[in-house]
mmCIF file with all atom_site columns, C-alpha atoms in Angstrom:
data_model
loop_
_atom_site.group_PDB
_atom_site.id
_atom_site.type_symbol
_atom_site.label_atom_id
_atom_site.label_alt_id
_atom_site.label_comp_id
_atom_site.label_asym_id
_atom_site.label_entity_id
_atom_site.label_seq_id
_atom_site.pdbx_PDB_ins_code
_atom_site.Cartn_x
_atom_site.Cartn_y
_atom_site.Cartn_z
_atom_site.occupancy
_atom_site.B_iso_or_equiv
_atom_site.pdbx_formal_charge
_atom_site.auth_seq_id
_atom_site.auth_comp_id
_atom_site.auth_asym_id
_atom_site.auth_atom_id
_atom_site.pdbx_PDB_model_num
ATOM 1  C CA . MET A 1 1  ? 38.281 117.534 121.795 1.00 0.00 ? 1  MET A CA 1
ATOM 2  C CA . GLN A 1 2  ? 40.997 115.409 120.365 1.00 0.00 ? 2  GLN A CA 1
ATOM 3  C CA . LEU A 1 3  ? 44.514 116.652 119.794 1.00 0.00 ? 3  LEU A CA 1
ATOM 4  C CA . MET A 1 4  ? 47.300 115.020 117.891 1.00 0.00 ? 4  MET A CA 1
ATOM 5  C CA . PRO A 1 5  ? 50.535 114.625 119.894 1.00 0.00 ? 5  PRO A CA 1
ATOM 6  C CA . GLY A 1 6  ? 52.254 117.482 118.039 1.00 0.00 ? 6  GLY A CA 1
ATOM 7  C CA . ASN A 1 7  ? 49.367 119.838 118.777 1.00 0.00 ? 7  ASN A CA 1
ATOM 8  C CA . SER A 1 8  ? 49.211 118.797 122.400 1.00 0.00 ? 8  SER A CA 1
ATOM 9  C CA . ARG A 1 9  ? 52.920 119.621 122.742 1.00 0.00 ? 9  ARG A CA 1
ATOM 10 C CA . ALA A 1 10 ? 52.411 122.987 121.057 1.00 0.00 ? 10 ALA A CA 1
ATOM 11 C CA . THR A 1 11 ? 49.606 123.824 123.489 1.00 0.00 ? 11 THR A CA 1
ATOM 12 C CA . ARG A 1 12 ? 51.569 122.464 126.488 1.00 0.00 ? 12 ARG A CA 1
ATOM 13 C CA . CYS A 1 13 ? 48.943 119.781 127.139 1.00 0.00 ? 13 CYS A CA 1
ATOM 14 C CA . PHE A 1 14 ? 51.213 116.783 126.554 1.00 0.00 ? 14 PHE A CA 1
ATOM 15 C CA . ARG A 1 15 ? 52.000 116.193 130.213 1.00 0.00 ? 15 ARG A CA 1
ATOM 16 C CA . ARG A 1 16 ? 48.300 116.009 131.095 1.00 0.00 ? 16 ARG A CA 1
ATOM 17 C CA . PHE A 1 17 ? 47.114 114.302 127.934 1.00 0.00 ? 17 PHE A CA 1
ATOM 18 C CA . PHE A 1 18 ? 44.362 112.324 129.704 1.00 0.00 ? 18 PHE A CA 1
ATOM 19 C CA . ASP A 1 19 ? 43.135 115.214 131.861 1.00 0.00 ? 19 ASP A CA 1
ATOM 20 C CA . PRO A 1 20 ? 39.755 116.227 130.322 1.00 0.00 ? 20 PRO A CA 1
ATOM 21 C CA . LYS A 1 21 ? 39.974 119.862 131.431 1.00 0.00 ? 21 LYS A CA 1
ATOM 22 C CA . ALA A 1 22 ? 43.521 120.232 130.114 1.00 0.00 ? 22 ALA A CA 1
ATOM 23 C CA . ASN A 1 23 ? 42.476 118.605 126.845 1.00 0.00 ? 23 ASN A CA 1
ATOM 24 C CA . VAL A 1 24 ? 39.489 120.947 126.351 1.00 0.00 ? 24 VAL A CA 1
ATOM 25 C CA . ASP A 1 25 ? 41.596 123.969 127.329 1.00 0.00 ? 25 ASP A CA 1
ATOM 26 C CA . ALA A 1 26 ? 44.308 122.944 124.858 1.00 0.00 ? 26 ALA A CA 1
ATOM 27 C CA . GLY A 1 27 ? 41.769 122.221 122.117 1.00 0.00 ? 27 GLY A CA 1
ATOM 28 C CA . THR A 1 28 ? 40.083 125.592 122.485 1.00 0.00 ? 28 THR A CA 1
ATOM 29 C CA . ALA A 1 29 ? 43.475 127.344 122.600 1.00 0.00 ? 29 ALA A CA 1
ATOM 30 C CA . TYR A 1 30 ? 44.487 125.531 119.420 1.00 0.00 ? 30 TYR A CA 1
ATOM 31 C CA . LEU A 1 31 ? 41.222 126.418 117.672 1.00 0.00 ? 31 LEU A CA 1
ATOM 32 C CA . SER A 1 32 ? 41.654 130.037 118.780 1.00 0.00 ? 32 SER A CA 1
ATOM 33 C CA . SER A 1 33 ? 45.171 130.107 117.323 1.00 0.00 ? 33 SER A CA 1
ATOM 34 C CA . LEU A 1 34 ? 43.803 128.703 114.046 1.00 0.00 ? 34 LEU A CA 1
ATOM 35 C CA . LEU A 1 35 ? 41.159 131.433 113.943 1.00 0.00 ? 35 LEU A CA 1
ATOM 36 C CA . ASP A 1 36 ? 43.945 134.002 114.392 1.00 0.00 ? 36 ASP A CA 1
ATOM 37 C CA . GLN A 1 37 ? 46.044 132.314 111.709 1.00 0.00 ? 37 GLN A CA 1
ATOM 38 C CA . TYR A 1 38 ? 43.158 132.357 109.215 1.00 0.00 ? 38 TYR A CA 1
ATOM 39 C CA . ASN A 1 39 ? 41.933 135.878 110.042 1.00 0.00 ? 39 ASN A CA 1
ATOM 40 C CA . ASP A 1 40 ? 38.777 134.720 111.829 1.00 0.00 ? 40 ASP A CA 1
ATOM 41 C CA . ASP A 1 41 ? 37.671 132.517 108.911 1.00 0.00 ? 41 ASP A CA 1
ATOM 42 C CA . PRO A 1 42 ? 35.839 129.727 110.774 1.00 0.00 ? 42 PRO A CA 1
ATOM 43 C CA . ILE A 1 43 ? 35.671 127.436 107.734 1.00 0.00 ? 43 ILE A CA 1
ATOM 44 C CA . LYS A 1 44 ? 39.437 127.442 107.231 1.00 0.00 ? 44 LYS A CA 1
ATOM 45 C CA . ALA A 1 45 ? 40.039 127.155 110.991 1.00 0.00 ? 45 ALA A CA 1
ATOM 46 C CA . LEU A 1 46 ? 37.746 124.123 111.246 1.00 0.00 ? 46 LEU A CA 1
ATOM 47 C CA . ALA A 1 47 ? 39.351 122.524 108.204 1.00 0.00 ? 47 ALA A CA 1
ATOM 48 C CA . ALA A 1 48 ? 42.801 123.122 109.699 1.00 0.00 ? 48 ALA A CA 1
ATOM 49 C CA . TYR A 1 49 ? 41.668 121.672 113.034 1.00 0.00 ? 49 TYR A CA 1
ATOM 50 C CA . ASN A 1 50 ? 40.617 118.507 111.219 1.00 0.00 ? 50 ASN A CA 1
ATOM 51 C CA . ALA A 1 51 ? 43.172 118.105 108.421 1.00 0.00 ? 51 ALA A CA 1
ATOM 52 C CA . GLY A 1 52 ? 46.017 120.301 109.618 1.00 0.00 ? 52 GLY A CA 1
ATOM 53 C CA . PRO A 1 53 ? 47.005 123.833 108.689 1.00 0.00 ? 53 PRO A CA 1
ATOM 54 C CA . HIS A 1 54 ? 49.545 122.614 106.136 1.00 0.00 ? 54 HIS A CA 1
ATOM 55 C CA . ARG A 1 55 ? 46.728 121.015 104.110 1.00 0.00 ? 55 ARG A CA 1
ATOM 56 C CA . VAL A 1 56 ? 44.548 124.134 104.246 1.00 0.00 ? 56 VAL A CA 1
ATOM 57 C CA . ASP A 1 57 ? 47.534 126.166 103.055 1.00 0.00 ? 57 ASP A CA 1
ATOM 58 C CA . GLN A 1 58 ? 48.351 123.597 100.366 1.00 0.00 ? 58 GLN A CA 1
ATOM 59 C CA . TYR A 1 59 ? 44.817 123.686 98.941  1.00 0.00 ? 59 TYR A CA 1
ATOM 60 C CA . HIS A 1 60 ? 44.157 127.379 99.709  1.00 0.00 ? 60 HIS A CA 1
ATOM 61 C CA . GLY A 1 61 ? 41.040 126.425 101.653 1.00 0.00 ? 61 GLY A CA 1
ATOM 62 C CA . VAL A 1 62 ? 39.205 123.276 102.675 1.00 0.00 ? 62 VAL A CA 1
ATOM 63 C CA . PRO A 1 63 ? 41.165 120.297 101.351 1.00 0.00 ? 63 PRO A CA 1
ATOM 64 C CA . PRO A 1 64 ? 39.348 117.819 99.102  1.00 0.00 ? 64 PRO A CA 1
ATOM 65 C CA . TYR A 1 65 ? 39.138 115.145 101.777 1.00 0.00 ? 65 TYR A CA 1
ATOM 66 C CA . THR A 1 66 ? 35.725 113.584 102.346 1.00 0.00 ? 66 THR A CA 1
ATOM 67 C CA . GLU A 1 67 ? 36.278 113.417 106.110 1.00 0.00 ? 67 GLU A CA 1
ATOM 68 C CA . THR A 1 68 ? 37.329 117.075 106.379 1.00 0.00 ? 68 THR A CA 1
ATOM 69 C CA . ARG A 1 69 ? 34.512 118.357 104.177 1.00 0.00 ? 69 ARG A CA 1
ATOM 70 C CA . ALA A 1 70 ? 31.966 116.331 106.162 1.00 0.00 ? 70 ALA A CA 1
ATOM 71 C CA . TYR A 1 71 ? 33.446 117.547 109.472 1.00 0.00 ? 71 TYR A CA 1
ATOM 72 C CA . VAL A 1 72 ? 33.280 121.219 108.473 1.00 0.00 ? 72 VAL A CA 1
ATOM 73 C CA . ALA A 1 73 ? 29.739 120.827 107.096 1.00 0.00 ? 73 ALA A CA 1
ATOM 74 C CA . ARG A 1 74 ? 28.555 119.040 110.255 1.00 0.00 ? 74 ARG A CA 1
ATOM 75 C CA . ILE A 1 75 ? 29.979 121.682 112.607 1.00 0.00 ? 75 ILE A CA 1
ATOM 76 C CA . VAL A 1 76 ? 28.525 124.556 110.548 1.00 0.00 ? 76 VAL A CA 1
ATOM 77 C CA . ARG A 1 77 ? 25.132 122.804 110.295 1.00 0.00 ? 77 ARG A CA 1
ATOM 78 C CA . ASP A 1 78 ? 25.008 122.114 114.051 1.00 0.00 ? 78 ASP A CA 1
ATOM 79 C CA . PHE A 1 79 ? 26.106 125.664 114.885 1.00 0.00 ? 79 PHE A CA 1
ATOM 80 C CA . ASN A 1 80 ? 23.448 127.187 112.618 1.00 0.00 ? 80 ASN A CA 1
ATOM 81 C CA . ALA A 1 81 ? 20.747 124.887 114.016 1.00 0.00 ? 81 ALA A CA 1
ATOM 82 C CA . LYS A 1 82 ? 21.582 125.922 117.585 1.00 0.00 ? 82 LYS A CA 1
ATOM 83 C CA . LYS A 1 83 ? 21.645 129.562 116.588 1.00 0.00 ? 83 LYS A CA 1
ATOM 84 C CA . ARG A 1 84 ? 18.162 129.307 115.022 1.00 0.00 ? 84 ARG A CA 1
ATOM 85 C CA . ARG A 1 85 ? 16.729 127.784 118.229 1.00 0.00 ? 85 ARG A CA 1
ATOM 86 C CA . LYS A 1 86 ? 17.711 130.813 120.323 1.00 0.00 ? 86 LYS A CA 1
#
């Protein structure tokens, strides 16, 4: 997981920025807060994780950024592929 400095401060990870466990804990806490913010809408939460919540709010959904759209599509595709294998 990769957090921007502002997000790491918000999740209290900034003092242990290079600690892998702290980084994963902070990243999952941040993603969980985004899921709460977007009423368990995983597409909006993933888009906000990648582009920032302000951009998801600005565009009322996934922003029209190639990187963000590709990121969301890749995560959804990988999740669905793993789910089918079970």
